Short mmCIF file of C-alpha atoms and ligand atoms in Angstrom, two decimals:
data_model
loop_
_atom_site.label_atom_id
_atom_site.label_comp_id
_atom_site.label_asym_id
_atom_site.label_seq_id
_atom_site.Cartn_x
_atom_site.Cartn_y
_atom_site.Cartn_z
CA UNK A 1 -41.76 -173.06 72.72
CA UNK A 2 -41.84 -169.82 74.73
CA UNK A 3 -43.59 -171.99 77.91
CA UNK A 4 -40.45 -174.64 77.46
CA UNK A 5 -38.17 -171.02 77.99
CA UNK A 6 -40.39 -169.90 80.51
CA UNK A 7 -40.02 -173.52 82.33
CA UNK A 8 -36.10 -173.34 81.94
CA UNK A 9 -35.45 -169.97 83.51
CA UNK A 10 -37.54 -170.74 86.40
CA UNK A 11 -35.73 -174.14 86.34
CA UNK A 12 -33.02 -172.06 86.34
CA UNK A 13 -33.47 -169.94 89.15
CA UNK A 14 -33.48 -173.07 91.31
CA UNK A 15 -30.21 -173.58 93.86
CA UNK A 16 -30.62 -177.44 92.53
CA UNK A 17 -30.08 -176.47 88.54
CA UNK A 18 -27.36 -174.01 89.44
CA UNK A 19 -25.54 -176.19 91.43
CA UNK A 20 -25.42 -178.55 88.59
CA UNK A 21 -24.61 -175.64 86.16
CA UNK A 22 -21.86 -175.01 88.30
CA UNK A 23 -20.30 -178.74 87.92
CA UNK A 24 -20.95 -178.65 84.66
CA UNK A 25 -18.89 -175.65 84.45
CA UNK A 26 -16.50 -177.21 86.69
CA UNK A 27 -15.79 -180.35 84.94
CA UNK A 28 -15.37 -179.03 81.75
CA UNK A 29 -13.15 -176.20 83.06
CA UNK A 30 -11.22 -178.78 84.26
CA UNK A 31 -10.77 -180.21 81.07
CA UNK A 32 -10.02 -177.34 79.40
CA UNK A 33 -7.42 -176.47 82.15
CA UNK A 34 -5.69 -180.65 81.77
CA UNK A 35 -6.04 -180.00 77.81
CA UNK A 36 -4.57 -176.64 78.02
CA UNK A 37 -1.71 -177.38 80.13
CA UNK A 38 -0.31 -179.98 77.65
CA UNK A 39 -1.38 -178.29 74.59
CA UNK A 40 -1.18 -174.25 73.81
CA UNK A 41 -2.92 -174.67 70.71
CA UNK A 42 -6.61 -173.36 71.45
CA UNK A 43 -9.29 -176.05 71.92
CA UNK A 44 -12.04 -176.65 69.92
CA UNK A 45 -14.99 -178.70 69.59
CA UNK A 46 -13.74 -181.11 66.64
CA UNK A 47 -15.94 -180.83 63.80
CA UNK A 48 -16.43 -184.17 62.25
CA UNK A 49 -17.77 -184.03 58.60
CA UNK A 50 -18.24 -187.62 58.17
CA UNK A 51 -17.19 -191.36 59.92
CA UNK A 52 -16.04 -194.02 58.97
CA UNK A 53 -16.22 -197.10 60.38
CA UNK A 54 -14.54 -200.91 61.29
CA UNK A 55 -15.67 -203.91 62.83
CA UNK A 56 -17.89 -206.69 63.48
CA UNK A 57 -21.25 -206.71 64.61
CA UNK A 58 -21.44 -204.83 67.54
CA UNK A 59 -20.87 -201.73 65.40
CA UNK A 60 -22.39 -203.53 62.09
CA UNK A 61 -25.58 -201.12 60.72
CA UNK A 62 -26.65 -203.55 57.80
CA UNK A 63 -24.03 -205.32 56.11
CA UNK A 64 -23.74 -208.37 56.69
CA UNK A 65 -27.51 -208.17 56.15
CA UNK A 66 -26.92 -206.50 52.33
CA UNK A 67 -24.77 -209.96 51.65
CA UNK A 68 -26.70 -212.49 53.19
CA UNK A 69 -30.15 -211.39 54.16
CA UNK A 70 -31.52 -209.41 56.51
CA UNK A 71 -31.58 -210.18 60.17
CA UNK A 72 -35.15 -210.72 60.64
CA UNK A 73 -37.64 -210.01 62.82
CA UNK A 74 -37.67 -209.11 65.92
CA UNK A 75 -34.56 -207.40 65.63
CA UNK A 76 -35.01 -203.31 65.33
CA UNK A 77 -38.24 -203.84 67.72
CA UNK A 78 -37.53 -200.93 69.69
CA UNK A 79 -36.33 -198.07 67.96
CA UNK A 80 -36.50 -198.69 63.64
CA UNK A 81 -39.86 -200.99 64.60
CA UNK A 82 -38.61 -203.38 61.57
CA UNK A 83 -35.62 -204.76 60.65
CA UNK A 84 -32.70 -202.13 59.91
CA UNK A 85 -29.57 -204.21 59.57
CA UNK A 86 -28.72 -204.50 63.23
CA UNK A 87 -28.06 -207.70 65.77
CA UNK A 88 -30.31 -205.41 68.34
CA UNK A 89 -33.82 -204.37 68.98
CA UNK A 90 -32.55 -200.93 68.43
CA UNK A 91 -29.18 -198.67 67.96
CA UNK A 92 -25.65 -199.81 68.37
CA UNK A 93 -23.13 -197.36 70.10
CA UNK A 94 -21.85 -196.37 66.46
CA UNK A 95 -25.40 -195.20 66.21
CA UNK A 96 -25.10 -193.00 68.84
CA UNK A 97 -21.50 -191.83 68.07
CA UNK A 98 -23.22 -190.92 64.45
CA UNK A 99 -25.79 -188.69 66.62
CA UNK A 100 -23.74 -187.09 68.75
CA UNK A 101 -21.51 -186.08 65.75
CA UNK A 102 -24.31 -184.90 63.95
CA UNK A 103 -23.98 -187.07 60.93
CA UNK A 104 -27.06 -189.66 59.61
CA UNK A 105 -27.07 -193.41 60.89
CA UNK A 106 -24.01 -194.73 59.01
CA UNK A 107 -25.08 -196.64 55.50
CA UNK A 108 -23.41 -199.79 55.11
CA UNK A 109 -20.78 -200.10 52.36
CA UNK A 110 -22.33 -203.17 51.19
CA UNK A 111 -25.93 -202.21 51.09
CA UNK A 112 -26.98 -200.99 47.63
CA UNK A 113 -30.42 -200.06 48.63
CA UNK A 114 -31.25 -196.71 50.26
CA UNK A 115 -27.65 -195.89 51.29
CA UNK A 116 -26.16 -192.44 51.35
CA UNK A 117 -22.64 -192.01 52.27
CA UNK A 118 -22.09 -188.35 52.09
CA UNK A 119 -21.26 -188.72 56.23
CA UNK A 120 -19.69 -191.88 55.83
CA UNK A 121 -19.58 -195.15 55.36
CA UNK A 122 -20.05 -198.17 57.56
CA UNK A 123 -17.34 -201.36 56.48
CA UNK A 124 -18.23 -203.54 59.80
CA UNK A 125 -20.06 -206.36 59.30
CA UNK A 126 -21.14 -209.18 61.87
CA UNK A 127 -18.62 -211.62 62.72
CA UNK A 128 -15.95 -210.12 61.03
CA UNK A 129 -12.35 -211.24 62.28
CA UNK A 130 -9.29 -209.09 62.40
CA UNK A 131 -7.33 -211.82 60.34
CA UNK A 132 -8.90 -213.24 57.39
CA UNK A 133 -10.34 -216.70 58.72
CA UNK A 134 -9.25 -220.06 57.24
CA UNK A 135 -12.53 -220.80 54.99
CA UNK A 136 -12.56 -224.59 56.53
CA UNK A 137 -13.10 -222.60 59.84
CA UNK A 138 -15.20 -219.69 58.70
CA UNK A 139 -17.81 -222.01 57.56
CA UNK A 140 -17.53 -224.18 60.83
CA UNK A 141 -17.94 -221.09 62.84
CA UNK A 142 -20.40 -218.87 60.83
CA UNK A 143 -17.93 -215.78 60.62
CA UNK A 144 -17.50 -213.22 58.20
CA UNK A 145 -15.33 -213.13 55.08
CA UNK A 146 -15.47 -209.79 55.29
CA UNK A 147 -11.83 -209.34 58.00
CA UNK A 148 -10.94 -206.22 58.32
CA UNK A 149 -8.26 -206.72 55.75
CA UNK A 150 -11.18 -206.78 52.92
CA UNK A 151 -13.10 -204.04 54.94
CA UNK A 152 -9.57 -201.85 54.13
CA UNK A 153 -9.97 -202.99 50.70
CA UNK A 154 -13.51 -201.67 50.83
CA UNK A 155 -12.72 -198.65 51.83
CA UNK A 156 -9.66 -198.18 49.56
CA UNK A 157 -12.01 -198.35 46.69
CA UNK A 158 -14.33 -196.92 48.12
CA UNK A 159 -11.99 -193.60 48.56
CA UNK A 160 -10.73 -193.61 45.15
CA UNK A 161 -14.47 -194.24 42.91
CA UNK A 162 -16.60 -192.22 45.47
CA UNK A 163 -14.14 -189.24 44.21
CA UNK A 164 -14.74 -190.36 40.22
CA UNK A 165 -18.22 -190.43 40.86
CA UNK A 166 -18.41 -187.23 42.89
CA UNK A 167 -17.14 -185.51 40.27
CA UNK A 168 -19.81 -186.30 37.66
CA UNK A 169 -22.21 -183.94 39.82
CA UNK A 170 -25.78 -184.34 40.51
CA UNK A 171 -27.18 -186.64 42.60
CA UNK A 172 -23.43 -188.36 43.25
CA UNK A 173 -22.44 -185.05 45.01
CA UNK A 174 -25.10 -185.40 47.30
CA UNK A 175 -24.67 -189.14 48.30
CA UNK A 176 -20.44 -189.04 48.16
CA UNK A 177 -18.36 -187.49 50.36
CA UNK A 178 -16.39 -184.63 49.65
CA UNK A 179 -12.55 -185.61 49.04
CA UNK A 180 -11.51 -183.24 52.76
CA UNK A 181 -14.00 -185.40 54.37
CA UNK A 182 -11.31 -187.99 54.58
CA UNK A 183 -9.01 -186.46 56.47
CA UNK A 184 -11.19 -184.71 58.70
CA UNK A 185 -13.66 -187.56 59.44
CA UNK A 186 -13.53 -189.44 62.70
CA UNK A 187 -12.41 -193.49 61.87
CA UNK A 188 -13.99 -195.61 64.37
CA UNK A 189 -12.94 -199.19 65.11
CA UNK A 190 -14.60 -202.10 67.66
CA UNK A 191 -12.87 -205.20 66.34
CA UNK A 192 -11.24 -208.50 67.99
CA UNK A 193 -14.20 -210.28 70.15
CA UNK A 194 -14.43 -212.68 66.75
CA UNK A 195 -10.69 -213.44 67.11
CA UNK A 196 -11.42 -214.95 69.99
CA UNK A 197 -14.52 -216.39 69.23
CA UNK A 198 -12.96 -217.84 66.59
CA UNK A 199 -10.71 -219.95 68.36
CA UNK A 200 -12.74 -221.30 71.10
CA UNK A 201 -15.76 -222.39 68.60
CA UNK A 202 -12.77 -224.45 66.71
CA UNK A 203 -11.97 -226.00 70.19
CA UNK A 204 -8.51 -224.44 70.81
CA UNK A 205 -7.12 -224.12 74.38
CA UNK A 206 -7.39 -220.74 76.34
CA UNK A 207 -3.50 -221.22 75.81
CA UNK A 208 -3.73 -221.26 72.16
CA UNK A 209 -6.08 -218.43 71.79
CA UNK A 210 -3.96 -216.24 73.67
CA UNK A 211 -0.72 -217.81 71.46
CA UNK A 212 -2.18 -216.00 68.67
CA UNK A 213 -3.42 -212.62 70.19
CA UNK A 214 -0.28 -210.89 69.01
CA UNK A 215 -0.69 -212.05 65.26
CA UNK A 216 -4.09 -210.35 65.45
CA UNK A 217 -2.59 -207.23 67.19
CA UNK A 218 -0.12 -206.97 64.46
CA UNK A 219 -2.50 -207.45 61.86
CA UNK A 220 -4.78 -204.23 62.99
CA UNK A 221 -1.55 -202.31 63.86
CA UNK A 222 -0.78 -202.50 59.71
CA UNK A 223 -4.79 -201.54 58.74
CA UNK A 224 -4.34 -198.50 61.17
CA UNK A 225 -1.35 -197.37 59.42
CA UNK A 226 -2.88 -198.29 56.20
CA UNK A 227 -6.06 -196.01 57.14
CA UNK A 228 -3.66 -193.15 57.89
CA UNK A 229 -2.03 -193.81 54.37
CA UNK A 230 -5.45 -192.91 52.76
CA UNK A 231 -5.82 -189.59 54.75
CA UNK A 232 -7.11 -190.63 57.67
CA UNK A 233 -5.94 -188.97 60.86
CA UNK A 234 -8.77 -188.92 64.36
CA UNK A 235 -8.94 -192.38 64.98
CA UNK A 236 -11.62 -193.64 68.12
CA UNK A 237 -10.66 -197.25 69.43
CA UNK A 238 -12.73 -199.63 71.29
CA UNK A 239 -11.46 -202.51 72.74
CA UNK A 240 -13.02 -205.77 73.57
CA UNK A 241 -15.83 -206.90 75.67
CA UNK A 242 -15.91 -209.08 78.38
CA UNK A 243 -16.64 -212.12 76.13
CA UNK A 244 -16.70 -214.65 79.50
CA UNK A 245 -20.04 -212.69 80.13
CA UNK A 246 -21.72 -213.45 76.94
CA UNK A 247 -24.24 -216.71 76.71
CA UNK A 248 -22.86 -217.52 73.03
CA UNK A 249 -19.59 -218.22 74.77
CA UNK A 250 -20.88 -219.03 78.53
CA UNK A 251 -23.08 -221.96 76.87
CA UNK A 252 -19.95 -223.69 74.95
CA UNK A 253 -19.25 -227.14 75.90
CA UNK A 254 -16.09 -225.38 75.49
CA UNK A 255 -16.69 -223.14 78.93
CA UNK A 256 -18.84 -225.84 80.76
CA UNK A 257 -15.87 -226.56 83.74
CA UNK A 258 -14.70 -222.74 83.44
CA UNK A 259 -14.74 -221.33 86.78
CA UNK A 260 -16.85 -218.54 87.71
CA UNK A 261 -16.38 -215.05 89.13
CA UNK A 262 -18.81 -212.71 91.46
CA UNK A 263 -20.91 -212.05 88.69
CA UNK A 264 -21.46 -214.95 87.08
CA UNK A 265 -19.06 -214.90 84.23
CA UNK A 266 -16.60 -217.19 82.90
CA UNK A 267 -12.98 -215.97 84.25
CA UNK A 268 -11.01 -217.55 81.68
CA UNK A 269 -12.30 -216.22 78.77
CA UNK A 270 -12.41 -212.38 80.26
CA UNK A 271 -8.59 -213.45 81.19
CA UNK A 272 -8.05 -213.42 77.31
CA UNK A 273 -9.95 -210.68 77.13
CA UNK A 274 -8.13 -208.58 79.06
CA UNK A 275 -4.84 -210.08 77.41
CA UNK A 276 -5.71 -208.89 74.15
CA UNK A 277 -7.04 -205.43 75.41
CA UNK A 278 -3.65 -204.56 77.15
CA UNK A 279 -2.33 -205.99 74.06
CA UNK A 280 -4.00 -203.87 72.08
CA UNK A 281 -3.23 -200.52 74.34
CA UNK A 282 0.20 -200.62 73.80
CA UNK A 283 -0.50 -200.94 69.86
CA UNK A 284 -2.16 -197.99 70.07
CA UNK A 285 0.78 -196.26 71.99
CA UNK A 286 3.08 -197.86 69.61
CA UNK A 287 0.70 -196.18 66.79
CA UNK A 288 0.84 -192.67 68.10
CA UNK A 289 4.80 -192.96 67.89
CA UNK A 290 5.18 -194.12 64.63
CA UNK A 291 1.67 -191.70 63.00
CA UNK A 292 3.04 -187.90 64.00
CA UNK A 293 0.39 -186.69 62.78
CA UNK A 294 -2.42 -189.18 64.12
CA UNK A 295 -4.98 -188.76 67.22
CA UNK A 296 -5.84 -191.99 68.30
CA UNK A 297 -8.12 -192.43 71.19
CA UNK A 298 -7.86 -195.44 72.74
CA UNK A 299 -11.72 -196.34 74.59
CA UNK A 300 -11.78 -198.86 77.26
CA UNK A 301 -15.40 -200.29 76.38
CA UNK A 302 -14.82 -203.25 78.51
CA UNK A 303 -15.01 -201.92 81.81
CA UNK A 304 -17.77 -200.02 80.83
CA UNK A 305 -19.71 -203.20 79.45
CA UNK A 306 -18.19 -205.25 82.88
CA UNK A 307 -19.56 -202.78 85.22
CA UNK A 308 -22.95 -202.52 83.86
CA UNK A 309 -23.79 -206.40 83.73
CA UNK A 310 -21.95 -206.81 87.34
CA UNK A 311 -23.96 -203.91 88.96
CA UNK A 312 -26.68 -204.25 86.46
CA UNK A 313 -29.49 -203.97 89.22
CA UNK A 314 -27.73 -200.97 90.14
CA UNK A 315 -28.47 -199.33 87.27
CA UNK A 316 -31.64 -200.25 86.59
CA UNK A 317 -31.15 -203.83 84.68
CA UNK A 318 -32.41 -207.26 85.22
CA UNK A 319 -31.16 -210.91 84.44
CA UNK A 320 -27.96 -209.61 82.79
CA UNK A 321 -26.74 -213.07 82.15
CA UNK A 322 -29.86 -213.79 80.29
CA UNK A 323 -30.82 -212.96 76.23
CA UNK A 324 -33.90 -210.98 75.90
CA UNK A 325 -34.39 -212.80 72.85
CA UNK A 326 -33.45 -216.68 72.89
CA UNK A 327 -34.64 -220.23 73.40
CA UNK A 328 -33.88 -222.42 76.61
CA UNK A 329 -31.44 -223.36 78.30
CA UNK A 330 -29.35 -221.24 81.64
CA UNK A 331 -28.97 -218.19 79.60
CA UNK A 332 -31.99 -218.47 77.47
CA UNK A 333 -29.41 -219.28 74.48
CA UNK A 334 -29.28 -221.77 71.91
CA UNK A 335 -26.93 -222.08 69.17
CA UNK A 336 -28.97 -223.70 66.85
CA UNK A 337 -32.11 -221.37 67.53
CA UNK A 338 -31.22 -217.92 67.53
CA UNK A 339 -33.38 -214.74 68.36
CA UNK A 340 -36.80 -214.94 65.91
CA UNK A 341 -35.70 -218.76 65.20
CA UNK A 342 -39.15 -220.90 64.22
CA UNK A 343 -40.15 -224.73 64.13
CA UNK A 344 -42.52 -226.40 62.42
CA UNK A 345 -45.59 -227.16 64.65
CA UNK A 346 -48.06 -229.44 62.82
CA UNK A 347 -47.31 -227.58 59.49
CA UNK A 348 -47.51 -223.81 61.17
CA UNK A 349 -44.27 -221.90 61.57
CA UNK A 350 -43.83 -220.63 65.21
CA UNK A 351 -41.64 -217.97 66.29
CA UNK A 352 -40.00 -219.46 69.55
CA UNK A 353 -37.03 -217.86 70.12
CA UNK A 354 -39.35 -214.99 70.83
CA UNK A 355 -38.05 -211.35 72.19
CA UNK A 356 -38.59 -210.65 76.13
CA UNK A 357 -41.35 -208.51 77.30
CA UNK A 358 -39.46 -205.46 78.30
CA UNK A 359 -35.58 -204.92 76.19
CA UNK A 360 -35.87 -201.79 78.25
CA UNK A 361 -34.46 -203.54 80.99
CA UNK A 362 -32.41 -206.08 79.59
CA UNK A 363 -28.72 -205.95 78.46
CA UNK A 364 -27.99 -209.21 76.36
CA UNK A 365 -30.33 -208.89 73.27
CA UNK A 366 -29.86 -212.46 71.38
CA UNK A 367 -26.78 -214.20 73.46
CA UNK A 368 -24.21 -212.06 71.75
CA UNK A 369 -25.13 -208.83 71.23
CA UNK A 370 -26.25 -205.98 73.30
CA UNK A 371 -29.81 -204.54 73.49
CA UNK A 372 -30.45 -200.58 72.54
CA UNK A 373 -30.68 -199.54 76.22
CA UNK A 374 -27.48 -201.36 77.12
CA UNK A 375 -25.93 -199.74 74.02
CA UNK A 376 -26.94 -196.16 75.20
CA UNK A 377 -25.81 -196.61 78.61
CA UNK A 378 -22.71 -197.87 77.50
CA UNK A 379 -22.47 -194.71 75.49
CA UNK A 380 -23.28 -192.24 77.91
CA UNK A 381 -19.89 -193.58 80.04
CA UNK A 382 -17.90 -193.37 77.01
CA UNK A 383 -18.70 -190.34 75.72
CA UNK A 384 -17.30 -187.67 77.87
CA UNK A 385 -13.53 -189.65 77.77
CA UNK A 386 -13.88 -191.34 81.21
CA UNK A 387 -12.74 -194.54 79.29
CA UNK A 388 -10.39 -193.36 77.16
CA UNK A 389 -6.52 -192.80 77.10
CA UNK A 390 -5.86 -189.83 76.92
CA UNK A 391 -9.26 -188.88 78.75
CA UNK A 392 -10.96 -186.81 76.23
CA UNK A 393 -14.04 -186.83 74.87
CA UNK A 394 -15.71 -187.76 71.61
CA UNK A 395 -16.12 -184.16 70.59
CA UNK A 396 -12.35 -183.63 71.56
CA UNK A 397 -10.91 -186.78 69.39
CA UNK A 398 -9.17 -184.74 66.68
CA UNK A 399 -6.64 -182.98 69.23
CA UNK A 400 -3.95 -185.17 69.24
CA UNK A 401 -1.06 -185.32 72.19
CA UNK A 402 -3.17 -183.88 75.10
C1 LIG B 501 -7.92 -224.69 57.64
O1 LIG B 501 -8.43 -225.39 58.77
C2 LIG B 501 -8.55 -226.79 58.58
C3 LIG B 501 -9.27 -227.39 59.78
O2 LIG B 501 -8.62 -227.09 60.98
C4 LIG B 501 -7.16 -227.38 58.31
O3 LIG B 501 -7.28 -228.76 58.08
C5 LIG B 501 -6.54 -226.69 57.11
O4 LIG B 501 -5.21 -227.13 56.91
C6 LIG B 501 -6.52 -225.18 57.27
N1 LIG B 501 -6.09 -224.54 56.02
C7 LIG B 501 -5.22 -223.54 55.99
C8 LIG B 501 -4.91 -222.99 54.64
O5 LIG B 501 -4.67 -223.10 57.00
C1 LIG B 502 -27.67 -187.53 51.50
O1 LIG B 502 -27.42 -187.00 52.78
C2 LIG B 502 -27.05 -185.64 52.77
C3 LIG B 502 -26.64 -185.24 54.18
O2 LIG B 502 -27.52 -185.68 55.13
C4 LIG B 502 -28.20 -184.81 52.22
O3 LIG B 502 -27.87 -183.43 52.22
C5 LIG B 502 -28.50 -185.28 50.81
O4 LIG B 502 -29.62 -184.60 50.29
C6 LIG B 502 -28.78 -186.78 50.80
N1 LIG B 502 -28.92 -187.21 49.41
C7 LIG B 502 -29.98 -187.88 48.97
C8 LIG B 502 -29.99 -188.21 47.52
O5 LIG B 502 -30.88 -188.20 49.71
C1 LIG B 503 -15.68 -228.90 69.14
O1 LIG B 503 -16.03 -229.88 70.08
C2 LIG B 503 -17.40 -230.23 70.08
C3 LIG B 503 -17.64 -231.25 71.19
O2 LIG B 503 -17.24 -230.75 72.42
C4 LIG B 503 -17.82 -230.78 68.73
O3 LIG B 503 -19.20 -231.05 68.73
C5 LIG B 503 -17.50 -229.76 67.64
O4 LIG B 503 -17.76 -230.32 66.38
C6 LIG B 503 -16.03 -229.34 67.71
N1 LIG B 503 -15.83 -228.23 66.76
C7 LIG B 503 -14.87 -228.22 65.84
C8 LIG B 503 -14.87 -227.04 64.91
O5 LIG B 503 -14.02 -229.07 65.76
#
């Protein structure tokens, strides 16, 4: 310990180090001085007791694995080293939001083994939909049942028996959340990219996809409101990815004549993309109107995700059109053999969707979800409010109106 101090004040003492100290200093004076101009309350770091969380699987930490069975291997290669409920070798940005907050890896709501929600609770689970889907096309499509509608009701219940339960003491008060905790936790939300998946793996037109983006918009417009009902009041927003960039969606006969742009993706469906996301800004702005006493941060995860696979060499990627994991084909993707997926060679199951030999380097994980290093890179840009309206970052999401 005392040779790590030692090391740091020589550090220190170098014109390098102090010259970052100094924009350190800089840019968060400069934040304090945007922040303080709008707003004469004094700032402080928010304290988050707890999260709670919406969405689908890019934010989903094992529950769509408590209801169906787990994810198997190789997913959680990298960082659990065994299967842990995620469509990753590793952590998802919630995971990372969770650490940075200084709260535990959120439990899923549905998992009944191991789970302690005294920080939180995850309700996302993979290929959840905003609106409920019609069961003829949730089965067709392999989405969730769990919309965001039931993941309200989840939490709604969740709200009222956690406090019953709390109550009784013991071990309950140390695996429940305390009632304040709702009010003062942050609610995060990354929700929508199976709204669109939806339509385009039931065939529909780019035109008919985007016919129905405002149904969807309205639809998480009422959940928000509900979720401020129950308490809820620092609310972090992600929008959606650049979908046309994906191989799940890229390899569709449905995108097979879609034109391409400088990186390689599919223009139309980042078109609808983009649609929904300004879409889904002005919600947000329409939210802050009608919520006085609401901070919603609105996080523009898109660019973030766009940048990094169009400059991924840049930053120290390769083959970001490619899964890691996958079988075949121009993106190493196949729908009907997904990452870990076996055959039957002369009565011996192989593994040959089989994981890429360095995820370090990689962005797509399976086709459709991101890899841990992509997920912490994206993280890093997000977290200091670069991509967010208004610019603030994570630690700053409880101020509202700055
Ligand atoms: C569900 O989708 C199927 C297939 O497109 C359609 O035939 C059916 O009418 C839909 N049901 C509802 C309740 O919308
Ligand atoms: C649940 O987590 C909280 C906070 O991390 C911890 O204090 C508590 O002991 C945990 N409860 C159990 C039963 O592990
Ligand atoms: C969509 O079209 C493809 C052929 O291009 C077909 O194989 C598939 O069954 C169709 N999907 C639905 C849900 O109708």
């Amino acid at each position: 310990m005392m040779n790590i101090i030692k090391a740091m004040s020589k550090l220190i003492q170098t014109p390098f180090i102090t010259l970052c100290l100094f924009f350190v200093c800089l840019s968060q004076c400069s934040i304090a001085y945007s922040l303080g101009s709008t707003n004469s309350k004094s700032l402080h770091h928010c304290n988050f007791p707890a999260i709670f969380n919406f969405g689908d699987s890019n934010s989903d930490t094992g529950g769509l694995s408590a209801a169906f069975g787990q994810a198997g291997p190789p997913s959680g290669m990298t960082y659990f080293h065994h299967p842990a409920g995620r469509y990753s070798d590793g952590r998802l940005i919630v995971d990372f939001i969770a650490k940075k907050v200084g709260v535990e890896y959120l439990s899923a709501y549905l998992d009944s083994v191991g789970s302690n929600f005294s920080r939180g609770a995850n309700f996302a689970t993979a290929g959840s939909t905003i609106r409920p889907q019609n069961t003829t096309l949730r089965q067709a499509g392999g989405f969730s049942p769990f919309s965001l509608d039931v993941q309200f009701t989840q939490f709604n219940d969740f709200h009222r028996r956690s406090q019953l339960f709390r109550n009784k003491g013991g071990v309950y008060e140390t695996m429940l959340p305390r009632a304040e905790y709702f009010s003062q936790a942050l609610y995060t939300f990354d929700i929508g990219q199976n709204d669109l998946a939806a339509g385009y793996f039931h065939n529909m037109t780019i035109d008919q996809v985007r016919a129905y983006v405002p149904d969807v918009l309205a639809q998480f417009k009422t959940i928000v409101k509900y979720v401020y009902g129950q308490g809820g009041r620092s609310f972090w927003i992600h929008n959606t990815g650049p979908v046309g960039c994906l191989p799940y969606i890229m390899d569709l006969p449905h995108a097979r004549d879609a034109p391409l742009d400088k990186a390689g993706c599919k223009i139309p469906y980042n078109e609808v993309a983009k649609f929904f996301n300004r879409g889904l800004k002005e919600t947000v702005s329409q939210l802050r109107k009608e919520l006085h006493s609401a901070a919603i941060t609105y996080v523009d995860v898109y660019s973030v995700k766009y940048h990094l696979i169009s400059q991924a060499t840049k930053h120290g990627f390769e083959e970001p059109l490619r899964a890691c994991c996958g079988h075949g084909g121009k993106y190493n993707y196949n729908l009907h053999v997904g990452c870990g997926g076996k055959v039957k060679i002369k009565g011996k199951e192989v593994m040959i969707a089989k994981p890429c030999k360095n995820p370090a380097v990689r962005i797509s994980w399976d086709g459709v979800h991101y890899t841990e290093a992509a997920n912490k890179w994206i993280f890093d840009k997000i977290v200091d409010g670069s991509f967010s309206d208004p610019p603030i970052p994570l630690n700053m999401a409880c101020h509202k109106n700055l």
